[in-house]
Coordinates of C-alpha atoms in Angstrom, one line a residue:
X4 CA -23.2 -21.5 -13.9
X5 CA -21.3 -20.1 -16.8
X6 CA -18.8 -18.2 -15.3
X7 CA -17.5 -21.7 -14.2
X8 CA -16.8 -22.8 -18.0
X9 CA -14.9 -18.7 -18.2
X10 CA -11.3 -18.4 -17.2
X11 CA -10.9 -14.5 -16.0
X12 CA -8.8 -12.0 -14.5
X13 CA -10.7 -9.6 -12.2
X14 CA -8.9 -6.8 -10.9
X15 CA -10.9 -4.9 -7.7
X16 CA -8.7 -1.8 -7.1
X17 CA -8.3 -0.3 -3.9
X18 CA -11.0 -1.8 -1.9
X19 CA -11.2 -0.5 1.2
X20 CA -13.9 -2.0 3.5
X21 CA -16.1 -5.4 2.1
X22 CA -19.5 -4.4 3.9
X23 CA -21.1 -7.5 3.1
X24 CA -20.7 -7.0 -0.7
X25 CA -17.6 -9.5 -0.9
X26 CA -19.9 -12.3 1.2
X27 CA -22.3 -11.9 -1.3
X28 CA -20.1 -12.0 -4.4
X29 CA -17.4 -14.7 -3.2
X30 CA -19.4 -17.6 -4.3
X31 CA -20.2 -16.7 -7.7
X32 CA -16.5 -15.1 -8.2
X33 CA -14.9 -18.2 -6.5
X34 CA -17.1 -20.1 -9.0
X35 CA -14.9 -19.3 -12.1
X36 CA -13.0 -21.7 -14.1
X37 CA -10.3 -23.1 -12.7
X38 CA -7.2 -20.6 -13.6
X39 CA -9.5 -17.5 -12.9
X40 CA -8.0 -15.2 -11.0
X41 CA -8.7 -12.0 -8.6
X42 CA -6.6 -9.3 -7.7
X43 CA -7.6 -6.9 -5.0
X44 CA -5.4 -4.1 -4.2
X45 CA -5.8 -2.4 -0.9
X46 CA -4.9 -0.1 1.7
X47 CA -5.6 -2.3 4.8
X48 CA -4.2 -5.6 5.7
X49 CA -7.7 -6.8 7.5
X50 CA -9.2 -6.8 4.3
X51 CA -6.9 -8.8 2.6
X52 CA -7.3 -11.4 6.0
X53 CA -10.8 -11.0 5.8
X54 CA -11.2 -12.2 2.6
X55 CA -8.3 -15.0 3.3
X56 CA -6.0 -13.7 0.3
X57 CA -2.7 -14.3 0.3
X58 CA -0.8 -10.8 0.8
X59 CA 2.0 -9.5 -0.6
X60 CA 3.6 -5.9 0.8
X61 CA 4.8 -3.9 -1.5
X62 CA 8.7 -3.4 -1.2
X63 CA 10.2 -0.3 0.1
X64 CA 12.9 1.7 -2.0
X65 CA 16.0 2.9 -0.2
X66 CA 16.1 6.7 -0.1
X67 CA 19.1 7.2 -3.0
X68 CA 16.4 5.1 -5.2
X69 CA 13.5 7.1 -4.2
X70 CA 15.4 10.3 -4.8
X71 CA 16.3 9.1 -7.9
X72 CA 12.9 8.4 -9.0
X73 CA 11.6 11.7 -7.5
X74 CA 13.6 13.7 -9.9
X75 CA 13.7 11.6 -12.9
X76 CA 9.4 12.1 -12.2
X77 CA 9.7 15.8 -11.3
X78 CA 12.3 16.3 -14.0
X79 CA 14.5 17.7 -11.9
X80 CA 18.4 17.9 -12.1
X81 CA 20.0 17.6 -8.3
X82 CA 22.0 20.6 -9.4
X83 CA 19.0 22.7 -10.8
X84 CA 17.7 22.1 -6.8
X85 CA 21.0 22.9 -5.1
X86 CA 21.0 26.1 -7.5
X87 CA 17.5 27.7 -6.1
X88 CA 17.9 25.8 -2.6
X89 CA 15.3 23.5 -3.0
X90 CA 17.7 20.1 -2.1
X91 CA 17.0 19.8 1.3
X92 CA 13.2 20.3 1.1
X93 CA 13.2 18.0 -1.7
X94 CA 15.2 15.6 0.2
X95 CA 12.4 16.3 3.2
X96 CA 9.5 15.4 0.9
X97 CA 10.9 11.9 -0.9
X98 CA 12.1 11.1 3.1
X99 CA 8.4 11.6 3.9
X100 CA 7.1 9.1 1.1
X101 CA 8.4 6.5 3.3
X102 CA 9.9 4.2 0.2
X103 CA 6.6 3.9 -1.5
X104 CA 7.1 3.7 -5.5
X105 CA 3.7 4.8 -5.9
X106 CA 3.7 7.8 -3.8
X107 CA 7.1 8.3 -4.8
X108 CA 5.6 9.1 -8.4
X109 CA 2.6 10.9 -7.4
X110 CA 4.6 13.4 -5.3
X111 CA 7.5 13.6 -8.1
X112 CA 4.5 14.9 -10.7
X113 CA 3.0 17.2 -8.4
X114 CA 6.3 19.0 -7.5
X115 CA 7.5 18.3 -11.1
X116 CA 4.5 20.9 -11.8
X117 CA 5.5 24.0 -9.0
X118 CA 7.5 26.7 -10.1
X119 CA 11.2 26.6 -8.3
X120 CA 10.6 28.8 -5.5
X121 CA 11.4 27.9 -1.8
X122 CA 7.9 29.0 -0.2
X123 CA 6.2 26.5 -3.0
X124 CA 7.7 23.5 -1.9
X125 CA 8.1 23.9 1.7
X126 CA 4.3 24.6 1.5
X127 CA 4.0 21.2 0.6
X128 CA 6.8 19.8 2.7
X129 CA 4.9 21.1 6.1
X130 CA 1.6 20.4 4.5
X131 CA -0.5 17.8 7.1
X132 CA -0.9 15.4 4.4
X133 CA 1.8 14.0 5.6
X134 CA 0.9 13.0 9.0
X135 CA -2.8 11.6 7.9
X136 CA -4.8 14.4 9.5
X137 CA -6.5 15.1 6.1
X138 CA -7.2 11.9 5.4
X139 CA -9.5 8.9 7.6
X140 CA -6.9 6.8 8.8
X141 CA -7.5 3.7 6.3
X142 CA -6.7 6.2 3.3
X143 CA -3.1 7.4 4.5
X144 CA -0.9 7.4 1.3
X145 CA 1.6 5.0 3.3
X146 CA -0.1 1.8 3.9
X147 CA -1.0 0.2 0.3
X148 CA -0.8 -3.5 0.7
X149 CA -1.5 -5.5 -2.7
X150 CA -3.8 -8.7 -1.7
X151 CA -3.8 -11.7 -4.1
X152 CA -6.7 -14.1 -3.6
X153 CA -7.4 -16.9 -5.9
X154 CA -9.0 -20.1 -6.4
X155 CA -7.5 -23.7 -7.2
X156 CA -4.1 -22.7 -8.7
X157 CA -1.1 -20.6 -7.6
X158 CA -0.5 -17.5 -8.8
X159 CA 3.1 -18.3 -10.8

């Protein structure tokens, strides 16, 4: 097989469900050389156990570093939001990103882009995003899990 003389690095991003697909595949994948490597990134830990990867949770910020990130991404001075009284709501949304980076930055862009007007942002504050009822519950913004699964070596 010549994927076993090939040293890769395959990168499956956000997988959500393996419907037979990674039964298939796992042979031919697991076939590589041996410091190949796969990285699947995910949103559901039985995934990552299905496929017997070895899991690693992302980290959680502390709220003054997820505040900080917000505005730095927002572009946002704390004073500029005390000034049009905007703090608190702000302080509402990063609260509700639960310590995820990534959804940290996705929601610093998006209110980095409304105009500074209270009825904007506590639009989005309330908005039911928030509490998964938009979304199936395998695709709520605060349950990425990053899965590492390889063959033969450690990942070091």
């Amino acid at each position: 097989n010549e994927l076993s003389k090939s040293k890769f690095l395959l990168v499956l991003d956000d997988v959500w469900e393996l419907d037979g697909w990674w039964g298939d595949s796992a042979g031919i994948l697991l076939g590589g050389a041996k410091e190949s490597k796969i990285l699947i990134t995910n949103r559901k830990v039985e995934v990552s156990q299905a496929i017997g990867a070895k899991i690693h949770k992302l980290p959680q910020m502390c709220f003054d570093e997820s505040w900080s990130l917000f505005l730095r991404v927002a572009k946002k001075q704390e004073h500029e939001l005390e000034s049009h009284h905007l703090k608190r709501i702000g302080e509402k949304v990063v609260a509700k990103c639960g310590g995820m980076p990534l959804v940290v930055l996705m929601v610093g862009s998006l209110m980095g882009t409304k105009m500074m007007m209270k009825d904007d942002w506590e639009t989005d504050e309330k908005s039911e995003i928030w509490n998964g009822r938009c979304l199936p519950q395998h695709h709520h913004p605060l349950k990425y899990v990053v899965a590492f699964f390889w063959s033969h070596a450690e990942l070091r």
